[in-house]
XYZ file of C-alpha atoms in Angstrom:
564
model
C 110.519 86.385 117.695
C 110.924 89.277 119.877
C 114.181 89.984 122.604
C 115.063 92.354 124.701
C 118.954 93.032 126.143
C 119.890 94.173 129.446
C 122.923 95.451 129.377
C 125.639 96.107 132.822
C 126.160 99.070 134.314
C 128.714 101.317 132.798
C 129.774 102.949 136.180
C 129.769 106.637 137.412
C 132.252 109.241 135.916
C 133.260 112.914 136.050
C 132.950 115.407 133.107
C 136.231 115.192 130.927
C 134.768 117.328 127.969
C 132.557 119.342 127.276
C 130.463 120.772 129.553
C 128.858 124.008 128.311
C 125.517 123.642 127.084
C 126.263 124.637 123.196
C 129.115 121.844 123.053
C 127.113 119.089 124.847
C 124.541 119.600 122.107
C 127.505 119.724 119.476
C 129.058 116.758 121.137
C 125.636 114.684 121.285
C 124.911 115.488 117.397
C 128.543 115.138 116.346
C 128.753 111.705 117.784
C 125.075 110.410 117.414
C 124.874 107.922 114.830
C 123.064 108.306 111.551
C 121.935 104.560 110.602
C 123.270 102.362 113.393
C 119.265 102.090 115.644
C 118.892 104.345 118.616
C 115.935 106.100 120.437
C 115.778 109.636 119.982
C 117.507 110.210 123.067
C 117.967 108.444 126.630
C 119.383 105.207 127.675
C 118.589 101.924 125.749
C 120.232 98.793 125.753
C 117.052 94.471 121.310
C 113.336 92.004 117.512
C 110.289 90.523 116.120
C 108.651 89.847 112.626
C 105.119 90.125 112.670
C 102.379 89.933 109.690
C 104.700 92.354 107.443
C 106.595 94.390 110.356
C 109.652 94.138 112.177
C 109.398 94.994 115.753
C 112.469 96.352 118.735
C 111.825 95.664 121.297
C 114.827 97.792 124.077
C 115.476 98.296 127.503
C 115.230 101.790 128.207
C 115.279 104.551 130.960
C 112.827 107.251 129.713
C 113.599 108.960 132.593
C 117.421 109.840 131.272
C 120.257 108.772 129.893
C 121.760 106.755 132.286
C 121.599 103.048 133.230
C 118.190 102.199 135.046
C 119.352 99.176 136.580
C 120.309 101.733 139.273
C 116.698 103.552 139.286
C 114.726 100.341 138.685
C 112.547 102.013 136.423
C 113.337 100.255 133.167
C 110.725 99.727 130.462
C 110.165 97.886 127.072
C 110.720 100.379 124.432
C 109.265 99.735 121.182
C 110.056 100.875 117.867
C 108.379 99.351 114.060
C 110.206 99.021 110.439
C 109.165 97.914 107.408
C 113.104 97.109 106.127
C 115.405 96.879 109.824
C 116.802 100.318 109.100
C 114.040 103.169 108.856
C 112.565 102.766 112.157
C 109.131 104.359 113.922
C 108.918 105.265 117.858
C 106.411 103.843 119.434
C 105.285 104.406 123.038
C 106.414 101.722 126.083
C 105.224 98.126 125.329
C 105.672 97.058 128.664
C 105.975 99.037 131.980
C 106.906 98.208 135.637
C 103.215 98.683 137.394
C 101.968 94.996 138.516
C 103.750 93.532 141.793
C 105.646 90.990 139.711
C 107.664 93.437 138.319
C 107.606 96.711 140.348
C 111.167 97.132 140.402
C 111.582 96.692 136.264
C 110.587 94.767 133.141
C 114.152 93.352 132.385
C 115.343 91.311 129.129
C 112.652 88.835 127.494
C 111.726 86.913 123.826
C 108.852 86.236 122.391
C 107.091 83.408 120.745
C 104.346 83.064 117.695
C 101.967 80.072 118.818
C 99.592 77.996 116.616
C 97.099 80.558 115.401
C 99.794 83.460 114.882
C 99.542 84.146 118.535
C 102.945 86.302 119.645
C 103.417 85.771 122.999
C 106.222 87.600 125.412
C 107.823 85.912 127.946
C 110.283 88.355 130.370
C 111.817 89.156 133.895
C 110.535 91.593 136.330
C 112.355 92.503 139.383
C 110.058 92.391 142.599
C 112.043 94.493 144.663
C 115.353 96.319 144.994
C 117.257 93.736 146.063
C 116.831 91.990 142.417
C 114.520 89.248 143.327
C 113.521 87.861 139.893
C 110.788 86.405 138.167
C 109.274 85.492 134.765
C 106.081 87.295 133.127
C 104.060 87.134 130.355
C 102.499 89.336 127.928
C 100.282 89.045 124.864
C 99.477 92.061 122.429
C 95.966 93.543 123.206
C 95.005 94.300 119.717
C 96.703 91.644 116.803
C 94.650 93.675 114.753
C 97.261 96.696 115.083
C 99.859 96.472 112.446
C 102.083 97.614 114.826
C 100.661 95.919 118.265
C 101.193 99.305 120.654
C 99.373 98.114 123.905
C 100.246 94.872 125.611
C 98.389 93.072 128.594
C 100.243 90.886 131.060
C 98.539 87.594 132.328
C 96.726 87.662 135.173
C 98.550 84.726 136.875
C 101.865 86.548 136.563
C 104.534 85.476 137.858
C 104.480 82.294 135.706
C 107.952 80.982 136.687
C 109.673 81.833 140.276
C 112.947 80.974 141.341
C 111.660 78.041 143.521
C 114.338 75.739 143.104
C 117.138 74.252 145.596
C 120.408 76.042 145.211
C 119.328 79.010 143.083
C 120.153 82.574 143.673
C 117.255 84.430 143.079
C 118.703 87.777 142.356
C 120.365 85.837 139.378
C 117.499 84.109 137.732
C 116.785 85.983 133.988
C 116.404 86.179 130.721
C 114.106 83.391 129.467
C 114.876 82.545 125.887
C 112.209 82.214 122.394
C 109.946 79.138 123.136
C 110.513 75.953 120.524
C 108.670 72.346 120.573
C 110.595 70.019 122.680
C 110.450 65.710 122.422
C 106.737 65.635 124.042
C 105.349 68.097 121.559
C 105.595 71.109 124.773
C 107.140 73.988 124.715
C 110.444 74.818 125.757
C 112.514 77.648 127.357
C 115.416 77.986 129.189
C 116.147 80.657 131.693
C 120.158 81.792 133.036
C 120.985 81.008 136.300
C 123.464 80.952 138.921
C 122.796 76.971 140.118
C 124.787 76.337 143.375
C 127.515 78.726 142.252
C 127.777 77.532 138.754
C 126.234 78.825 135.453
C 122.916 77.318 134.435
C 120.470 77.091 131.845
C 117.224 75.437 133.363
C 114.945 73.824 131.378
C 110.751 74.580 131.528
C 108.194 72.925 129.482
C 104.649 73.856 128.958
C 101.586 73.395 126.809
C 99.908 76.507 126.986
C 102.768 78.703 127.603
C 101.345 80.373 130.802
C 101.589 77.238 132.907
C 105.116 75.832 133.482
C 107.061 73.085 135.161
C 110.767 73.064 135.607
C 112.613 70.055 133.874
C 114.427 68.304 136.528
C 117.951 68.667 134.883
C 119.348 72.075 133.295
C 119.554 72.093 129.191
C 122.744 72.994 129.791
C 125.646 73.933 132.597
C 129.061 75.138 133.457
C 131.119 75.674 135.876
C 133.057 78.571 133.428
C 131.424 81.201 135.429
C 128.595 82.041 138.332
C 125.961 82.902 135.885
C 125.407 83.690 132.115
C 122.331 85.966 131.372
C 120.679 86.930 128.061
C 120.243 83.676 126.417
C 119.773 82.543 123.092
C 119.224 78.953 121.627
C 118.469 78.164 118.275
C 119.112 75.786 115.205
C 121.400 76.418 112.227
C 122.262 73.838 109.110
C 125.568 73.739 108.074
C 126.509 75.479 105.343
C 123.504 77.274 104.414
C 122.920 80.595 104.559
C 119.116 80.230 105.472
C 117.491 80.133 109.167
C 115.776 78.201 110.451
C 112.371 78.418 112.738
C 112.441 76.943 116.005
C 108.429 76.764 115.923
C 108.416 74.129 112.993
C 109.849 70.236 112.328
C 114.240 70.853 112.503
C 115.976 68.814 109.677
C 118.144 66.065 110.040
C 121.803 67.219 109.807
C 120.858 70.401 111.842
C 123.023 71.883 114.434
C 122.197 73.657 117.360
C 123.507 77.139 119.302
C 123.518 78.110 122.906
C 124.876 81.205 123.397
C 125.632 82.958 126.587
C 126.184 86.502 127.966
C 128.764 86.745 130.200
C 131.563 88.671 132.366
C 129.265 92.464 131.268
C 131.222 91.817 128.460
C 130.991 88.827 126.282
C 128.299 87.237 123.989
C 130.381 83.440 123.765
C 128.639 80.587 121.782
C 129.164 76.696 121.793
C 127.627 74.718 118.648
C 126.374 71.430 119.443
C 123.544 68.564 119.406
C 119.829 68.911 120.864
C 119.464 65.369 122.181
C 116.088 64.318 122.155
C 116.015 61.669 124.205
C 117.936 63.669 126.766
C 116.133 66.999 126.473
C 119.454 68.186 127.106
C 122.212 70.475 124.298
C 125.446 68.659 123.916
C 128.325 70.512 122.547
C 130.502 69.345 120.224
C 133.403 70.588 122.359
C 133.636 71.170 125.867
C 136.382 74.509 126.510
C 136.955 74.772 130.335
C 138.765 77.694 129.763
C 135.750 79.931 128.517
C 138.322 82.451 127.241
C 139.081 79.808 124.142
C 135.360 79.813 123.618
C 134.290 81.467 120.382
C 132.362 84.699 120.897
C 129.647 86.527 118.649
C 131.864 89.467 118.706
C 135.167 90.594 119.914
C 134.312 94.584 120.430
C 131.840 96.030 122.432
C 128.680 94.095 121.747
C 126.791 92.634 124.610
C 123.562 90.868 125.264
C 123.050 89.698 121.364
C 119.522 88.090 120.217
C 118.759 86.469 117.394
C 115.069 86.028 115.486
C 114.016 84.232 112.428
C 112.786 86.204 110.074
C 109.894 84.198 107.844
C 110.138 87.267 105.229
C 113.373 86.136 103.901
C 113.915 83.030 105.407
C 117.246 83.674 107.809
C 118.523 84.375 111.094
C 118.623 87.969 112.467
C 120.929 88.904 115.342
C 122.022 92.208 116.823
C 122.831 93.505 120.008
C 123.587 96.403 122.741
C 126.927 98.480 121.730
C 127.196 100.585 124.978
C 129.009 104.275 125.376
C 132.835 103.973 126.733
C 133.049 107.551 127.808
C 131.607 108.636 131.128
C 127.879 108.764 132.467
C 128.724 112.082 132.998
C 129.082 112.277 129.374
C 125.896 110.473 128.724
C 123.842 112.860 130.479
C 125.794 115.558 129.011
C 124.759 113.949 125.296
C 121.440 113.273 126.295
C 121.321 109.643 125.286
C 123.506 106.466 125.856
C 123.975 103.213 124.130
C 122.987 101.848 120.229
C 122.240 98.732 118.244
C 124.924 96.700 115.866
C 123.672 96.922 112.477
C 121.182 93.653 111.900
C 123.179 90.919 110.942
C 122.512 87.555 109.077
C 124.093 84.765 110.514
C 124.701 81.164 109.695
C 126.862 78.228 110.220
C 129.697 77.744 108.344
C 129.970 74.377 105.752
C 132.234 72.584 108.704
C 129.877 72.959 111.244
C 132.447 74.788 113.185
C 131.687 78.256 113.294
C 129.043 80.596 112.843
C 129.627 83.555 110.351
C 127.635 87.136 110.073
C 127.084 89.595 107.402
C 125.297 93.206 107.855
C 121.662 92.311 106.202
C 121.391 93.369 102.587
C 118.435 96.103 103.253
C 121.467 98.799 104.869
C 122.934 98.404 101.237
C 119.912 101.107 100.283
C 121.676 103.717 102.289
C 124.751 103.502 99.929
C 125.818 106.497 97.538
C 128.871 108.117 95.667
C 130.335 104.603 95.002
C 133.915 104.995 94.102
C 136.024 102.334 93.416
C 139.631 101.210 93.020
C 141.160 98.096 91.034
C 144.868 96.151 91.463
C 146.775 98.365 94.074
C 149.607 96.824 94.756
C 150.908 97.929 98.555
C 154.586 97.670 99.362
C 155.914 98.008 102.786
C 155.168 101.135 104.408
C 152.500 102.355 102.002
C 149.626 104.667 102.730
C 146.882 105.247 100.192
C 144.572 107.439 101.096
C 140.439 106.908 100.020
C 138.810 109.880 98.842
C 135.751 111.111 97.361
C 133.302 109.983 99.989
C 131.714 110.614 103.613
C 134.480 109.738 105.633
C 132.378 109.838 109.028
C 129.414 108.113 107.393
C 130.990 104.927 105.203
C 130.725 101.458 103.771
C 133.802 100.219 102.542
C 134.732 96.698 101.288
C 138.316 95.577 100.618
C 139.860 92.635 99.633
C 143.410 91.849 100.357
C 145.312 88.999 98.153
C 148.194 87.378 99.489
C 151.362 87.418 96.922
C 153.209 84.517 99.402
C 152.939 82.818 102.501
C 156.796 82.670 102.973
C 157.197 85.466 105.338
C 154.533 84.256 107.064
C 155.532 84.773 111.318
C 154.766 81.612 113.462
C 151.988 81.419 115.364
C 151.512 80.934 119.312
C 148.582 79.473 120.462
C 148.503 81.317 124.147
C 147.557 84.512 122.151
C 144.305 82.593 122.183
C 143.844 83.738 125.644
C 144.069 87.427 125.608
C 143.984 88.296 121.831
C 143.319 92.213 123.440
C 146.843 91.559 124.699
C 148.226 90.604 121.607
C 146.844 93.495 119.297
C 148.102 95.729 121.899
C 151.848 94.200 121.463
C 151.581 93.958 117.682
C 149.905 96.935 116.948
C 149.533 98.355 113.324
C 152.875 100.548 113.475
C 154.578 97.126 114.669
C 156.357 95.509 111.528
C 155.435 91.932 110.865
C 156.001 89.319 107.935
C 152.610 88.982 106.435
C 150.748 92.630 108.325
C 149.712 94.191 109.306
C 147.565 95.353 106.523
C 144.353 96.973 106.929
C 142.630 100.395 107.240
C 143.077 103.974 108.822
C 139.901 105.860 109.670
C 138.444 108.713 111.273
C 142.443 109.997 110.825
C 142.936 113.420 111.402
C 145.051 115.650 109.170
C 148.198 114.832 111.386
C 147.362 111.691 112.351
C 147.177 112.068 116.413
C 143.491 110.819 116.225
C 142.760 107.770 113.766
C 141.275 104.266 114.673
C 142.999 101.212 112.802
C 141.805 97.855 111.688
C 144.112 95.813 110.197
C 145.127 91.617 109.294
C 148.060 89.916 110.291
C 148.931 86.080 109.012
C 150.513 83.536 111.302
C 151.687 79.917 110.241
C 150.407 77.409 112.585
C 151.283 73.954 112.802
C 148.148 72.575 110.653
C 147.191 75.735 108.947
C 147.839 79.796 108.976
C 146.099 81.830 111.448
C 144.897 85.229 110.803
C 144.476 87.931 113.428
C 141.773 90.534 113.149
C 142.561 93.957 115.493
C 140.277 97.357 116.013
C 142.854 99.152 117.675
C 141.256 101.945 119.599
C 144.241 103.687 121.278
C 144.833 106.966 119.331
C 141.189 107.490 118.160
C 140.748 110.480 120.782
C 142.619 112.778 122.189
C 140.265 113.067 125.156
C 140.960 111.734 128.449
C 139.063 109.310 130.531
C 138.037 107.140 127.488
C 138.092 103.475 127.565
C 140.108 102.246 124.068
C 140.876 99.027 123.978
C 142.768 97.159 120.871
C 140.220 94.058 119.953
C 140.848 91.338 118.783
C 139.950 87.287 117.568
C 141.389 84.642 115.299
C 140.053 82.740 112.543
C 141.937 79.960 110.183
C 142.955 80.781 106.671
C 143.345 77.892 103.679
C 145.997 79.368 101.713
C 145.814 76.492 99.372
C 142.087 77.160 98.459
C 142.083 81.029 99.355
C 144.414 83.933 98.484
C 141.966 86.968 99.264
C 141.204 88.086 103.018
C 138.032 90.357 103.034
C 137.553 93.968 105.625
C 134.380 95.286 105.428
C 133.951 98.151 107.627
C 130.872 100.211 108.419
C 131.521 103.425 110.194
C 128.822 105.894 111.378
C 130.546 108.590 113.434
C 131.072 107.321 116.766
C 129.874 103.288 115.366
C 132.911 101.536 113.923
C 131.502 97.766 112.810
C 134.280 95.571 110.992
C 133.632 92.128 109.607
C 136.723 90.223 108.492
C 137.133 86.668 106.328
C 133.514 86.782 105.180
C 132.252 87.083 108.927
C 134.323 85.165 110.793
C 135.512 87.632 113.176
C 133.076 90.816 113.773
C 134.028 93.283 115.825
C 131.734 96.560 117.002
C 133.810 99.745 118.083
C 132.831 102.715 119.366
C 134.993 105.958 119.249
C 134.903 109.424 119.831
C 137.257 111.720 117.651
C 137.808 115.335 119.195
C 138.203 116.142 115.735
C 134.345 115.207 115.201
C 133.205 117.259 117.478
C 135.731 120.367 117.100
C 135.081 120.403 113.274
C 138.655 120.625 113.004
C 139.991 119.247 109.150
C 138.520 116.652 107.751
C 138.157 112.725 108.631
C 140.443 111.223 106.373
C 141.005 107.045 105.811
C 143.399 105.263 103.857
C 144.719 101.281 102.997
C 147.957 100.972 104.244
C 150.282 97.870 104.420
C 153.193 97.257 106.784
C 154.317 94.131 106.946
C 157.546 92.989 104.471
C 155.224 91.135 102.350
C 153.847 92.748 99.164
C 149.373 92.581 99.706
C 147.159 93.086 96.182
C 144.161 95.250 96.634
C 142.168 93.638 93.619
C 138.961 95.166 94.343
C 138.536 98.512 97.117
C 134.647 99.763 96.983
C 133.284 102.464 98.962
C 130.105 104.274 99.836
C 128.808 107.394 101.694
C 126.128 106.236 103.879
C 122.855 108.490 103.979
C 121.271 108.671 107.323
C 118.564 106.162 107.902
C 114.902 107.501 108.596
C 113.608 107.742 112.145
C 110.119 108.879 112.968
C 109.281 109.816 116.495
């Protein structure tokens, strides 16, 4: 499976700091990451494994680093690994220079047909207006190892937005192929239908000649149009993926997830009716703000692919810059990858949970590790003895009561932003907040916090996860939000609340309860740059409730190989 994200536009923006030549090369060093995938410089916005190699596939601008959907000149970068983290640049895959996609080669997947054939399906722009269409594209050479040139099919376009009702400027993002109830092929491609969101249905045999399915696989009237699709099939409680190109089991559940708002990769688990051709979720939200999401930070335009190596689901996605184009330009590149993730669905068949992939672990060094801190109200203990701007750490928190637990309100579930903002970590609470500091500075003006806090609901005890954003720079113009989500907590069958945090200068990736709630961050310290003191992070607790620390690990992170 191969996918491309296109991300939105991140706007235009003055210079708020720096502008001389030596710090913009300080500040695009200081704040590049070390293991978190990015080109060597430019805009990107991202996979594929293919007889013993993984492939990214990226939109990108090689023309600089700012967003090409306003120069229409966006490519398909490519870039090969042997292990998702050491990662080789390759030259364009795919470029705009056939009439079907003049204007730009936007998001795509790809499929492997009978005979190990990969095959890319993706959207190209015919003009500036946005006119879209779908393309395909088969490697030239399957003898490369790492399949450099690509040819596009002569009858290109293959799919055009011929249908009643459909905007054609909103018409993208066709997802991996998988066997429908005939024994053809399937895709689905967003849409705005008639002012509603859309995912239409094609079917083919050879996948270059398709025919729309009469009704959509899915729609909604949540929102005007959801791009960067993904749909594929997960088994409850099992930790394993599952290949859409091969017989599903019985018991199997299936995922739609949508891209939405420039903001929000959102998810509904469900049924793949068969005799319907048609997903059916479980629930139905019409308030898409209640719907779960991927990830509650910056993280946009997620696909997932199975990889056959090791048997599991792969997903990442597009974590863009929040300072200004102006300081894009001035950095000389714009916009990373999440760490890969596994994910799977939980044993409820509720919710799907994620876990960085175990192959980053080989970065790790200068383990320390602390046992059975107990943390009062109002302590602060600080971690030392490892790279504070380039860290894995992994906490676990253990509950010593419930009692003090505060009661929960279930219209936080609207704007959980909101909420982290009013309950931030200095905010005293019952049970939290509890959590980290990081990236602090020696007198705390700059540090980025990301703490727990436990609710009691009516059923069960809600626990809210927050990134809070809001002092990690003292430079204007930023955009630092406090994120946010829920997940439920079983006191009765679990005491401990896991934080596992990866931080990579300017990447700050949390994943709390095991996965339930992920959230990517990005910050940018002036202390980073300025070299002034030292990054320094600590566990702190501030809620009246006593939290056990049975088990604190950390690593330094060494920076991940790149080969241009």
């Amino acid at each position: 499976y191969i996918s491309t994200v296109r991300p939105c536009s991140n706007g235009e923006g003055v210079f708020f700091y720096p502008q001389s030549p030596k710090a913009r090369s300080i500040v695009g060093k200081r704040y590049r990451t070390d293991y978190h995938f990015q080109p060597p410089k430019n805009w990107i916005n991202g996979s594929m494994y293919y007889n013993g190699v993984y492939h990214e596939f990226y939109q990108y601008n090689p023309n600089g680093s700012y967003n090409p959907n306003i120069s229409y000149n966006i490519v398909w970068g490519h870039s090969v690994s042997m292990d998702l983290i050491n990662w080789i640049n390759l030259e364009p895959a795919i470029e705009p220079d056939t009439p079907s996609d003049i204007s730009g080669c936007w998001t795509g997947s790809a499929t492997i047909l009978s005979g190990d054939q990969p095959i890319i399906i993706y959207t190209g722009l015919l003009d500036i207006q946005k006119h879209q269409v779908q393309n395909i594209a088969l490697p030239k050479n399957r003898s490369d190892p790492y399949l450099r040139e690509w040819t596009k099919a002569h009858n290109n376009p293959v799919i055009q937005p011929v249908v009643p009702g459909l905007n054609s400027s909103q018409f993208r993002d066709p997802t991996t192929g998988w066997i429908g109830p005939d024994g053809l092929w399937r895709i689905a491609v967003g849409a705005e239908l008639n002012g509603y969101s859309a995912a239409l249905l094609y079917k083919s045999e050879d996948f270059l000649n398709w025919t729309r399915v009469e009704h959509p696989l899915y729609s909604s009237n949540s929102s005007n149009m959801w791009e960067c699709l993904d749909f594929f099939a997960v088994l409850p409680g099992s930790g394993g993926g599952l290949d859409l190109s091969s017989a599903i089991p019985n018991g199997a559940k299936h995922v739609l997830k949508v891209s939405m708002n420039c903001t929000d990769d959102m998810y509904m688990i469900g049924v793949y009716d068969l005799k319907r051709d048609a997903f059916v979720p479980d629930t139905v939200l019409d308030d898409s703000r209640l719907w779960p999401r991927i990830d509650y930070g910056n993280f946009y335009a997620s696909k997932s692919f199975f990889d056959s190596k090791h048997g599991r689901r792969i997903i990442w996605a597009w974590s863009s810059e929040t300072d200004s184009s102006s300081d894009d330009v001035a950095k000389g590149w714009a916009g990373i990858h999440s760490i890969p993730r596994t994910i799977w669905l939980d044993s409820h068949g509720k919710q799907l949970l994620q876990w960085p992939v175990e192959e980053i672990e080989s970065l790790r060094t200068n383990e320390i590790n602390h046992q059975a801190l107990e943390l009062k109200k109002g302590d602060l203990f600080e971690i030392k003895g490892i790279e504070t701007l380039q860290a894995d750490v992994e906490i676990d928190f253990e509950l010593t009561s419930i009692n003090d637990a505060d009661p929960f309100d279930p219209s936080w579930l609207f704007d959980t932003e909101k909420h982290c903002r009013e309950a931030g970590a200095s905010v005293h609470g019952g049970i939290g907040p509890f959590g980290f500091v990081i990236l602090a500075s020696d007198n705390m003006e700059e540090h980025t916090d990301v703490h727990f806090r436990v609710y009691k609901s009516q059923q069960n005890y809600m626990v809210l996860m927050c990134s809070d954003l809001r002092r990690s720079s003292l430079r204007p113009g930023l955009y630092t939000p406090a994120y946010g989500g829920f997940f439920e907590f079983d006191f009765e069958k679990e005491r401990k609340i896991s934080l596992r945090t990866l931080i990579d200068r300017s990447a700050v990736e949390s994943f709390g309860g095991g996965g339930r709630v992920c959230i990517m961050a990005r910050v940018y310290p002036v202390a980073l740059v300025d070299d002034i003191g030292c990054a320094h992070m600590y566990a702190f607790n501030n809620g009246s409730a006593t939290v056990i620390v049975p088990q604190l690990r950390a690593w330094s992170m060494r920076r991940a190989q790149a080969s241009v």
